[in-house]
Tab-separated table of C-alpha atoms in Angstrom:
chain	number	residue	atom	x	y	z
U	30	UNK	CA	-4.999	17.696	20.281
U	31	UNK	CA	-2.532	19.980	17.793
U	32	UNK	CA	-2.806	19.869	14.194
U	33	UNK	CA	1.171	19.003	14.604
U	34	UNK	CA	-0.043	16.206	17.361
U	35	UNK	CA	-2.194	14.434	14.675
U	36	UNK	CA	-0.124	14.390	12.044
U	37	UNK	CA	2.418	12.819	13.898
U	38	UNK	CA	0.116	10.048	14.989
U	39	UNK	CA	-1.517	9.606	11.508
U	40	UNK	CA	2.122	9.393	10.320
U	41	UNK	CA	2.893	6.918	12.611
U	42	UNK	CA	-0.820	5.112	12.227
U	43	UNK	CA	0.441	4.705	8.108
U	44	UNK	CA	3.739	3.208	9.152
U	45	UNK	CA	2.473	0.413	11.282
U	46	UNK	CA	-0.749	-0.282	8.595
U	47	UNK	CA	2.102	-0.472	5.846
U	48	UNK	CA	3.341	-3.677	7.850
U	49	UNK	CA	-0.178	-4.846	8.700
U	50	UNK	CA	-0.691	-4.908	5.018
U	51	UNK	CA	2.531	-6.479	4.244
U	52	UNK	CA	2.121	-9.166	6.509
U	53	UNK	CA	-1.396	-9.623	5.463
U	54	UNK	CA	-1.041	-10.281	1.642
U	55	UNK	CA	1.300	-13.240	2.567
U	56	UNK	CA	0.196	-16.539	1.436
U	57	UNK	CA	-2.356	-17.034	3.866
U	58	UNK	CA	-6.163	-17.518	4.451
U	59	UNK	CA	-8.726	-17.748	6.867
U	60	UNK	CA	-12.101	-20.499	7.576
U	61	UNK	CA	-14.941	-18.898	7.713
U	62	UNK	CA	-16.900	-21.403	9.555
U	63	UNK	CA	-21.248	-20.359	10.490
U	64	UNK	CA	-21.832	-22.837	12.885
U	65	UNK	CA	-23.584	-19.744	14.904
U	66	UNK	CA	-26.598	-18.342	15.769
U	67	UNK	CA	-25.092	-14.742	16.698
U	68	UNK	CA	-22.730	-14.057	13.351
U	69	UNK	CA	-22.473	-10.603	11.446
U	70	UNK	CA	-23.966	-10.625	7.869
U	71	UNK	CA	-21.711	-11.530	5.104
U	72	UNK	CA	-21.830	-8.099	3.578
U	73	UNK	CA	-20.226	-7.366	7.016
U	74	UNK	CA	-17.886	-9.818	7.143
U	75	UNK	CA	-16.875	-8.449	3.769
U	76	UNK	CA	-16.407	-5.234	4.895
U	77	UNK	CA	-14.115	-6.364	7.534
U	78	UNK	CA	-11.662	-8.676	5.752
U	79	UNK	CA	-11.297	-5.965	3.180
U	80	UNK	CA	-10.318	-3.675	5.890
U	81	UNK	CA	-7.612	-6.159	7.014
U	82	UNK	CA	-6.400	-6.794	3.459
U	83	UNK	CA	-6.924	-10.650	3.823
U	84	UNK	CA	-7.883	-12.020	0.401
U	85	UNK	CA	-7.626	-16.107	0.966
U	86	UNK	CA	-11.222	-17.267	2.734
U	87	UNK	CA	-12.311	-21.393	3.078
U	88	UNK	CA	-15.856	-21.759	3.117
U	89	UNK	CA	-17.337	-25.094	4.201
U	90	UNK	CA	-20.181	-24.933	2.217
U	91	UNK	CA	-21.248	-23.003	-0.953
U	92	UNK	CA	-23.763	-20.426	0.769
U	93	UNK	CA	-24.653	-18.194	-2.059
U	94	UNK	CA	-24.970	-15.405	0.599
U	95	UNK	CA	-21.530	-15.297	1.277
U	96	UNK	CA	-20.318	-15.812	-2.197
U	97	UNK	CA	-22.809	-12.717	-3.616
U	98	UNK	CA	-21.843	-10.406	-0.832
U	99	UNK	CA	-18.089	-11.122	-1.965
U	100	UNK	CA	-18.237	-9.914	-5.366
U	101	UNK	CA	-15.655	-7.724	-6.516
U	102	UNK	CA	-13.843	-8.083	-3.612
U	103	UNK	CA	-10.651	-10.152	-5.033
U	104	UNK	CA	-11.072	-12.272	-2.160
U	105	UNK	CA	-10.558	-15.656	-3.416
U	106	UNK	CA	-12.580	-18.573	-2.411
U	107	UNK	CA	-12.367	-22.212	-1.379
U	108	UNK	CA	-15.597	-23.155	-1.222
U	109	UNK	CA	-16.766	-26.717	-0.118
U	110	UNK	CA	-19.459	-30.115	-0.424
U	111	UNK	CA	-20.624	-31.419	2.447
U	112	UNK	CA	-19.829	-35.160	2.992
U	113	UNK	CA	-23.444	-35.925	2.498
U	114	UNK	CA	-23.559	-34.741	-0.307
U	115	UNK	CA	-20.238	-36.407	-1.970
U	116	UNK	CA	-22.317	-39.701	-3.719
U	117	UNK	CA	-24.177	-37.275	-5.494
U	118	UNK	CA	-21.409	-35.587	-7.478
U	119	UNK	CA	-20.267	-39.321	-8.802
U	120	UNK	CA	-23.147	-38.569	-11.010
U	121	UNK	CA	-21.462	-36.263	-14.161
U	122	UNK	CA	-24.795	-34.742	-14.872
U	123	UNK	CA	-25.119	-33.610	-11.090
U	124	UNK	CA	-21.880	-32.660	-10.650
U	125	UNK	CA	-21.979	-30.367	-14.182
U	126	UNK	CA	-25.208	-28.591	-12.604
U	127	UNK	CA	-23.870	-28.289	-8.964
U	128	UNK	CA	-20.819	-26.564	-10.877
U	129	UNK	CA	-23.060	-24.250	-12.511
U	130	UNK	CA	-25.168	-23.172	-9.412
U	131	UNK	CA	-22.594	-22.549	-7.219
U	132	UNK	CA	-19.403	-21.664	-9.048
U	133	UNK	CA	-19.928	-20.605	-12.852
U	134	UNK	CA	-22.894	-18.045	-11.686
U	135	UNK	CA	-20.599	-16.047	-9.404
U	136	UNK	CA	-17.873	-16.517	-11.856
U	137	UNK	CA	-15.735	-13.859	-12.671
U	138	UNK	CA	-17.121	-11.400	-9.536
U	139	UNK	CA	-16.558	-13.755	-6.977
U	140	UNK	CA	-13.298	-15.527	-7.192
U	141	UNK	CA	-13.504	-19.094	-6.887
U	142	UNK	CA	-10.203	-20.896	-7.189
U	143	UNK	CA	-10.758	-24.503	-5.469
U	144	UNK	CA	-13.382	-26.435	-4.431
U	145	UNK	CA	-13.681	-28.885	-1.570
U	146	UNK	CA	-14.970	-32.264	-1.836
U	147	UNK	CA	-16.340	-33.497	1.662
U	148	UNK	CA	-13.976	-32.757	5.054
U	149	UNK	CA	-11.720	-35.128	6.686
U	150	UNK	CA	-13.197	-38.401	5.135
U	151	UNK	CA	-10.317	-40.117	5.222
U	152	UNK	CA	-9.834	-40.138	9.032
U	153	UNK	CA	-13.596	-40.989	9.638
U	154	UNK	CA	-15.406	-45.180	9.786
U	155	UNK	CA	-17.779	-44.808	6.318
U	156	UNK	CA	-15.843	-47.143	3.825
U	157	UNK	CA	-18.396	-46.413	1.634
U	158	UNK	CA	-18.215	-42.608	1.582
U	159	UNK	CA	-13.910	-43.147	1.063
U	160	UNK	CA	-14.925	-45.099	-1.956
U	161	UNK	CA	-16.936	-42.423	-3.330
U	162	UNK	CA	-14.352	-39.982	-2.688
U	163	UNK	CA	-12.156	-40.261	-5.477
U	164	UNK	CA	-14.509	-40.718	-7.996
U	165	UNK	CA	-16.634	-37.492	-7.090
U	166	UNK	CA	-13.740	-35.583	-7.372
U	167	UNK	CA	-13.240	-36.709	-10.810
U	168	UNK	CA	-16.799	-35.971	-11.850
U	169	UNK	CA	-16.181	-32.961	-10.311
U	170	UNK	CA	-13.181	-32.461	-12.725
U	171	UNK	CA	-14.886	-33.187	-15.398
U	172	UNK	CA	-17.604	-30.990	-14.809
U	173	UNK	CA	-15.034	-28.055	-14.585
U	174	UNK	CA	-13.496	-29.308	-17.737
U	175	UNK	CA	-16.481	-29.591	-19.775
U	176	UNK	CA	-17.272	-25.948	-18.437
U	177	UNK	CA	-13.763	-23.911	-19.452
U	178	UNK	CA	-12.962	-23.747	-15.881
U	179	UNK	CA	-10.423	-26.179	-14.765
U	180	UNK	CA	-7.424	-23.744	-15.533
U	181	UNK	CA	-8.890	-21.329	-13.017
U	182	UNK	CA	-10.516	-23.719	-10.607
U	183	UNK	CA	-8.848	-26.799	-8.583
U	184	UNK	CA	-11.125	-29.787	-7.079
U	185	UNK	CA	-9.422	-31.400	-3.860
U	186	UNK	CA	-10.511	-32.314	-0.373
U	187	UNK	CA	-8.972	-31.519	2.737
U	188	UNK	CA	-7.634	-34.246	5.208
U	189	UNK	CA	-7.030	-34.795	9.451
U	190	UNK	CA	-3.675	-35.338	10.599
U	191	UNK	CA	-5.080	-38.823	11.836
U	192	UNK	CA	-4.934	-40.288	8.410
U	193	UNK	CA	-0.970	-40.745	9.270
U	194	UNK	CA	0.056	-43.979	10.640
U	195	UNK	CA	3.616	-42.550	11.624
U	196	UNK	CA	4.740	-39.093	12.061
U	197	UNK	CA	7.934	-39.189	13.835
U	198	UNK	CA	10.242	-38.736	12.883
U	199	UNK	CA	9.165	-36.802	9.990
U	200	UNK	CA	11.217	-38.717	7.161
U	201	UNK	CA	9.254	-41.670	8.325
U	202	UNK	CA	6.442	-40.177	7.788
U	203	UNK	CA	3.613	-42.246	6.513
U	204	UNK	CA	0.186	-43.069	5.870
U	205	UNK	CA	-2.404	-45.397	7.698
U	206	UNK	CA	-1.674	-48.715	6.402
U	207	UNK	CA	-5.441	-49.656	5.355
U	208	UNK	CA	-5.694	-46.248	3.635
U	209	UNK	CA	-3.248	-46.540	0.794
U	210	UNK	CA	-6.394	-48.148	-1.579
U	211	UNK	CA	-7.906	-44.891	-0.863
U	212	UNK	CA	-4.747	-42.536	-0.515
U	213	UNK	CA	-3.085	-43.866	-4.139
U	214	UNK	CA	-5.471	-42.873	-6.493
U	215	UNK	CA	-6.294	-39.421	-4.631
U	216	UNK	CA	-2.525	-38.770	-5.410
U	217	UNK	CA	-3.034	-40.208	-8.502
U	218	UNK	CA	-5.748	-37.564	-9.076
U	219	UNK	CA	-3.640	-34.461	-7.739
U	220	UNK	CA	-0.435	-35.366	-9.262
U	221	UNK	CA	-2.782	-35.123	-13.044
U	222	UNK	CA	-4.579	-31.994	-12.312
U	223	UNK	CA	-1.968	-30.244	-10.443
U	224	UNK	CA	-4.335	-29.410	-7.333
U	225	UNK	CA	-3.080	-29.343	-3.788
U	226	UNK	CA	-3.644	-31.685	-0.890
U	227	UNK	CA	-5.002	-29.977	1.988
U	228	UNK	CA	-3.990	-31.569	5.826
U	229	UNK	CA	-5.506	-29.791	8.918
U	230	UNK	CA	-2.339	-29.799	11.030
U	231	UNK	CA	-2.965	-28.517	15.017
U	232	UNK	CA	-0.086	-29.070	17.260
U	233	UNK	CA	-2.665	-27.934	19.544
U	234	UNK	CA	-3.728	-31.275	20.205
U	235	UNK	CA	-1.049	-32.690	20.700
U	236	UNK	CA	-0.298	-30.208	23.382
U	237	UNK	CA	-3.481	-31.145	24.643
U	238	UNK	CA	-3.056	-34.652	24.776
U	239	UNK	CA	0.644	-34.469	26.502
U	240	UNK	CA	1.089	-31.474	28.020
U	241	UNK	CA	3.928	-32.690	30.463
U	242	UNK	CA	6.028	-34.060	27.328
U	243	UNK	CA	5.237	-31.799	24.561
U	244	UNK	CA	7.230	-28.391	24.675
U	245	UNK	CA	5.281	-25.740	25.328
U	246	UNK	CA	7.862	-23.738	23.265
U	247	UNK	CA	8.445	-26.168	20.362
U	248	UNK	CA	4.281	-26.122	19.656
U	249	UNK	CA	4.422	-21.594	20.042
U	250	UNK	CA	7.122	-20.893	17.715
U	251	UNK	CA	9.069	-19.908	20.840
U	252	UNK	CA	13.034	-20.305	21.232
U	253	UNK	CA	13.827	-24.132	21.869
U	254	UNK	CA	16.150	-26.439	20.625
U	255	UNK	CA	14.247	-28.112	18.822
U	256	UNK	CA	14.048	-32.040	17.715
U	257	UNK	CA	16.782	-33.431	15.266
U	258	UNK	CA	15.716	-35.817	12.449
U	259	UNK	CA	18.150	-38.927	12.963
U	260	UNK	CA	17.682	-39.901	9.423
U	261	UNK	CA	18.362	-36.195	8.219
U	262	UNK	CA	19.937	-34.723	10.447
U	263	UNK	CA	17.375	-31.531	9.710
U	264	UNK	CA	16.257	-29.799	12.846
U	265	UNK	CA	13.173	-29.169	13.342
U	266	UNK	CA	12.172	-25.880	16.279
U	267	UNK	CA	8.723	-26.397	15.851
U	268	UNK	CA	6.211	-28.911	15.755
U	269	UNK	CA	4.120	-27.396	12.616
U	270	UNK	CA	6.959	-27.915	10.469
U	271	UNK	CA	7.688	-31.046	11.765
U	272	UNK	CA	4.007	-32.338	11.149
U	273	UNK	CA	4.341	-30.947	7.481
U	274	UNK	CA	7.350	-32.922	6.392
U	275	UNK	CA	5.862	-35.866	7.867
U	276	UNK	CA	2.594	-35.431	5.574
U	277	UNK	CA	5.610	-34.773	2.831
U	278	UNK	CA	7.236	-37.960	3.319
U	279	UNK	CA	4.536	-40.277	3.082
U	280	UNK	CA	2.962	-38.867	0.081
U	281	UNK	CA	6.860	-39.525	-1.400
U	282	UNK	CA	7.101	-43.385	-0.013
U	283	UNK	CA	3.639	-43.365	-2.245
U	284	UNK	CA	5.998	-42.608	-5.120
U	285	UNK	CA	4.724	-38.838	-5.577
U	286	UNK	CA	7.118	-36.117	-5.768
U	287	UNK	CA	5.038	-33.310	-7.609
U	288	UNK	CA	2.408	-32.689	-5.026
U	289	UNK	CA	1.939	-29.613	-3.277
U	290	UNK	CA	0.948	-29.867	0.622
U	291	UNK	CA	-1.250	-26.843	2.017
U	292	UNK	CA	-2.666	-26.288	5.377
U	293	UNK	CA	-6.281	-26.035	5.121
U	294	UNK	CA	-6.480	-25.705	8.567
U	295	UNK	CA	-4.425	-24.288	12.309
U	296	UNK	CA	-5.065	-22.648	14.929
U	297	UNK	CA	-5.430	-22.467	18.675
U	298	UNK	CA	-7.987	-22.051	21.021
U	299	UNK	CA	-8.606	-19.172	23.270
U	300	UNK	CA	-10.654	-21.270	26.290
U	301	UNK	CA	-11.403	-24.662	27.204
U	302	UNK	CA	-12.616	-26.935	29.663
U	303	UNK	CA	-10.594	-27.887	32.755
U	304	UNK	CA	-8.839	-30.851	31.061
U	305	UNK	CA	-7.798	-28.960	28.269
U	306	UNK	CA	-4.376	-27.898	29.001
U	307	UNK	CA	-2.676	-24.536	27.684
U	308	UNK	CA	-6.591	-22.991	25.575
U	309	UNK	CA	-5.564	-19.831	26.894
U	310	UNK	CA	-6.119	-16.274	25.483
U	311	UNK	CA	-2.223	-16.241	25.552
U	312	UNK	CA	-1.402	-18.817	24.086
U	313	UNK	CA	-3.896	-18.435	21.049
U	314	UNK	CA	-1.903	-15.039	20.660
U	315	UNK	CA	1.521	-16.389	20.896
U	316	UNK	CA	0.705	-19.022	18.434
U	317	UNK	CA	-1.367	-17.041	15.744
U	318	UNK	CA	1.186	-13.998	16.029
U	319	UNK	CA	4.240	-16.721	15.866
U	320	UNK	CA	2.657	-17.887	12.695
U	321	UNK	CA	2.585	-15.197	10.935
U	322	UNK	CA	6.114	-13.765	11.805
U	323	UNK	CA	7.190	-17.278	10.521
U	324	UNK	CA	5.101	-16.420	7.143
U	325	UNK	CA	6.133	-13.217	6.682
U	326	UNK	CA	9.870	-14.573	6.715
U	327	UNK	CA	8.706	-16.385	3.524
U	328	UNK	CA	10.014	-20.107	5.239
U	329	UNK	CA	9.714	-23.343	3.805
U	330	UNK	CA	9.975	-26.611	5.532
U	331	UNK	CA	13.163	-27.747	6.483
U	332	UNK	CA	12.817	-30.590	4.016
U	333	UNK	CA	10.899	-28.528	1.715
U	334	UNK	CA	12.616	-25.439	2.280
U	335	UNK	CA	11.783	-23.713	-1.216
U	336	UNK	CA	8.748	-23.978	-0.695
U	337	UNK	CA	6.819	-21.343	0.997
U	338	UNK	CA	4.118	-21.983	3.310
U	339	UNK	CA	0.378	-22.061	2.515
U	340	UNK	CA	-1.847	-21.428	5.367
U	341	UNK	CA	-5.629	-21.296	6.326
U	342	UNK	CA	-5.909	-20.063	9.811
U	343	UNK	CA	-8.525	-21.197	11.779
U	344	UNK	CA	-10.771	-19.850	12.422
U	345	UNK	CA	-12.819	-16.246	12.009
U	346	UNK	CA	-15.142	-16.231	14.483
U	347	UNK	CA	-15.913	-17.729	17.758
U	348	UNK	CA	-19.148	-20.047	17.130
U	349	UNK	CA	-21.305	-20.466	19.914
U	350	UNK	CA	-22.950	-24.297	18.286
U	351	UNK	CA	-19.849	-26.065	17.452
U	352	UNK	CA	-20.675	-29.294	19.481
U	353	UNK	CA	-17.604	-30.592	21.523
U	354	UNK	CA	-15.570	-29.228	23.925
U	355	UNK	CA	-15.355	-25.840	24.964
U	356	UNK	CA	-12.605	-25.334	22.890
U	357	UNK	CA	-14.811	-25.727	19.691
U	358	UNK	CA	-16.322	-22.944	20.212
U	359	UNK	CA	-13.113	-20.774	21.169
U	360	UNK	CA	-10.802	-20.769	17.871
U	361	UNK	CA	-12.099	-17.321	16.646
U	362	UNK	CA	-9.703	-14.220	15.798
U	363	UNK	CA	-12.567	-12.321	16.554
U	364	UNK	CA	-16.232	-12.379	18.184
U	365	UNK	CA	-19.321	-12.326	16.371
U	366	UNK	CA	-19.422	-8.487	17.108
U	367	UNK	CA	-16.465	-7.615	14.934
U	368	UNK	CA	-13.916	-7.483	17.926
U	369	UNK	CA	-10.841	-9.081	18.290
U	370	UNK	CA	-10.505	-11.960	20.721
U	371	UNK	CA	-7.223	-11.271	21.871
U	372	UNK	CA	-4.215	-8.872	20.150
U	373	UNK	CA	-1.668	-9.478	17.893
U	374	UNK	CA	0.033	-6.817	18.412
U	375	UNK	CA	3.708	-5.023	15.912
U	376	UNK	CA	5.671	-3.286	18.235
U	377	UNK	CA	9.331	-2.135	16.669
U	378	UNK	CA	12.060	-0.196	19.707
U	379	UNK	CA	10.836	2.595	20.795
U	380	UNK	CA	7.929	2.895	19.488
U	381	UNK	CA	5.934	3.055	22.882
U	382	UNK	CA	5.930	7.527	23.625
U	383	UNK	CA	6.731	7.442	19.913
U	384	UNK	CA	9.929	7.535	19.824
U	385	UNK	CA	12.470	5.638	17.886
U	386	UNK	CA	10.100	4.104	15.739
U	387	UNK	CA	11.575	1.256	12.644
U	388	UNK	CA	8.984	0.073	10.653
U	389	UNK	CA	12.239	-2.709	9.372
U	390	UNK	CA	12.001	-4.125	12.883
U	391	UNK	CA	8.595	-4.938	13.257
U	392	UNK	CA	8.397	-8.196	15.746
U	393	UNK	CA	5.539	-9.980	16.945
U	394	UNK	CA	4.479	-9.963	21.266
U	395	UNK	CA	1.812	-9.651	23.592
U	396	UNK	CA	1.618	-7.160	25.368
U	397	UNK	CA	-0.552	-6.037	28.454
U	398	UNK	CA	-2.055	-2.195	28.986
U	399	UNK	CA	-0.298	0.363	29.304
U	400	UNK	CA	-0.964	4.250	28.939
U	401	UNK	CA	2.719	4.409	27.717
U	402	UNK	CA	2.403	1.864	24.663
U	403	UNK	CA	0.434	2.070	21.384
U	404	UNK	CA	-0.853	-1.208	20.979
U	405	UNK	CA	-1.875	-1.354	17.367
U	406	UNK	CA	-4.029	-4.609	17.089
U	407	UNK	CA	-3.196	-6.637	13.806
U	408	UNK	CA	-6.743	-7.334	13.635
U	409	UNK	CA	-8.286	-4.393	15.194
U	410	UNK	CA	-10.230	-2.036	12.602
U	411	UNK	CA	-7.196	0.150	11.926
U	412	UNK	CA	-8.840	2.112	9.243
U	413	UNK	CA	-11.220	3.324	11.623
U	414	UNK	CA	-8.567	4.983	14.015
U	415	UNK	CA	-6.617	6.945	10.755
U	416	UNK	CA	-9.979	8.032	9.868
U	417	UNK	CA	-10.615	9.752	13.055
U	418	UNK	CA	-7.693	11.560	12.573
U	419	UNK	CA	-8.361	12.766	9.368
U	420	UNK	CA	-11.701	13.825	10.267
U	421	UNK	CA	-9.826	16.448	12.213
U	422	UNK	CA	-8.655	18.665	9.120
């Protein structure tokens, strides 16, 4: 290849990374779940985010391994308690030390902005563990307090769509009846300390459980149009969105108005079982690219629509003992050698041969092979391909 050749290519190599990058400081995240036997070290894993520029990672625990081979990244951290472990942090003493094991000693290297309490409690059968739930996360509080570090850290819990009673339409939104003694003072407790509430929204499911009524189009992102609030009259073109407001309107009929609603969790799976309809490489590709052209066009809701979206994409990796369907074990951007699953791929006109290129029309599509395109993968190791260029010189 000519000197003239590769500089032409590298040139082109820095436009597209300059959107990669773009698109990849946007408000969002990714879990990085280890339910795996076959998962690259976290000083790999490092290594790799860094080279994609994403800085937002939800851990489900607080592995010290992950959190040491993260320092001085600026990658910051959710980090989480298990639910067994949630009773324990009612306890201020235990819930001081726990804070000093696992956040203050990586503190200021590692950046740890929120912490978890327990996953989806809400939605699941042990009164008992609900009941603790509020109170742990104000010993938790406390202990952050007491430390100097509740102005830099946030204590919350993140929640399953199931703890809705209603959904639709999404003004109506609202809770499950015999949750509000639980829901209230958890409100109660964000609206004070100004932390988030985290909802793992996957219109995935309910894909899943209705494929022959749900839109195939209004769960993608794809062109549709779209569902009409009757009480609104906002329209809503996809069902993400939708599920949001919903989650927005019921904290309101609580009587909160000052609460800020993240997704801790979305995503879609890249194989399943027979029965589960549309877990398709495709699909996974359409949705997770769809996302993030919707992010990168800084949205809000359309009833929160200054309000930009905060997202946690799920998930990193593909892991192999997730229990469940296959689908469990299919939500991964990449596998656990480093590759990508499937392509996201920026292609602007012209671009394929070169020519034509407009870095201002980026758009989002999956493509298949061809020796006439340059498929640039969004989460391919791009670095590695401009360094192989340069190597040239």
């Amino acid at each position: 290849m000519s000197i003239s050749s590769s500089l032409e290519l590298f040139f082109i190599f820095s436009l597209i990374a300059g959107q990669i990058l773009q698109i990849l400081s946007l408000n969002i995240g990714i879990n990085y779940g280890q339910i795996a036997n076959n998962l690259p070290s976290p000083s790999q894993v490092s290594e790799l985010l860094q080279s994609l520029s994403i800085n937002k990672v939800k851990l489900y625990d607080a592995d010290p391994n992950v959190l040491s081979a993260f320092a001085n990244s600026n990658i910051e951290f959710i980090i989480g308690i298990g639910n067994e472990n949630v009773a324990n942090m009612i306890d201020s003493s235990q819930a001081k030390a726990w804070i000093q094991q696992n956040v203050q000693s990586f503190l200021p290297r590692t950046k740890i902005t929120s912490i978890t309490v327990g996953n989806e409690i809400l939605s699941g059968k042990d009164t008992l563990l609900m009941s603790n739930l509020v109170p742990a996360m104000q010993s938790l509080h406390g202990a952050l307090v007491s430390l100097g570090l509740d102005q830099q850290v946030n204590i919350t819990t993140a929640h399953s769509l199931a703890i809705l009673g209603n959904s639709y339409p999404p003004s109506s939104g609202s809770f499950v009846q015999n949750l509000a003694q639980y829901i209230q003072p958890l409100l109660d407790f964000h609206s004070k300390t100004n932390s988030p509430f985290l909802i793992n929204v996957y219109p995935y499911f309910a894909y899943k459980a209705s494929p022959d009524t749900v839109s195939m189009e209004y769960v993608l992102f794809q062109s549709n149009q779209g569902v009409t609030d009757p009480n609104t009259n906002l329209n809503y073109d996809n069902m993400l969105y939708a599920q949001l407001d919903s989650v927005y309107s019921a904290i309101k009929a609580m009587g909160y108005n000052d609460i800020n609603v993240r997704v801790s969790e979305t995503g879609w799976p890249s194989k399943g079982d027979p029965d589960e309809a549309g877990a398709t490489v495709e699909n996974a590709a359409l949705y997770n690219g769809n996302l993030l052209k919707r992010l990168e066009m800084n949205q809000g809701t359309p009833l929160m629509p200054n309000t930009p979206l905060s997202i946690y994409v799920f998930a990193l990796f593909n892991e192999d003992l997730k229990p469940g369907p296959t689908s469990e074990r299919n939500y991964g951007l990449f596998y656990p050698n480093n590759t990508p699953v499937y392509n996201i791929d920026l292609q602007g006109p012209g671009i394929s041969g070169f020519s034509g290129f407009s870095p201002s029309s980026t758009s989002f599509i999956v493509t298949g092979s061809s020796s006439k395109q340059v498929v640039i993968s969004l989460l391919g190791i791009l670095g590695s391909l401009i360094c192989s260029y340069i190597t040239q010189f």
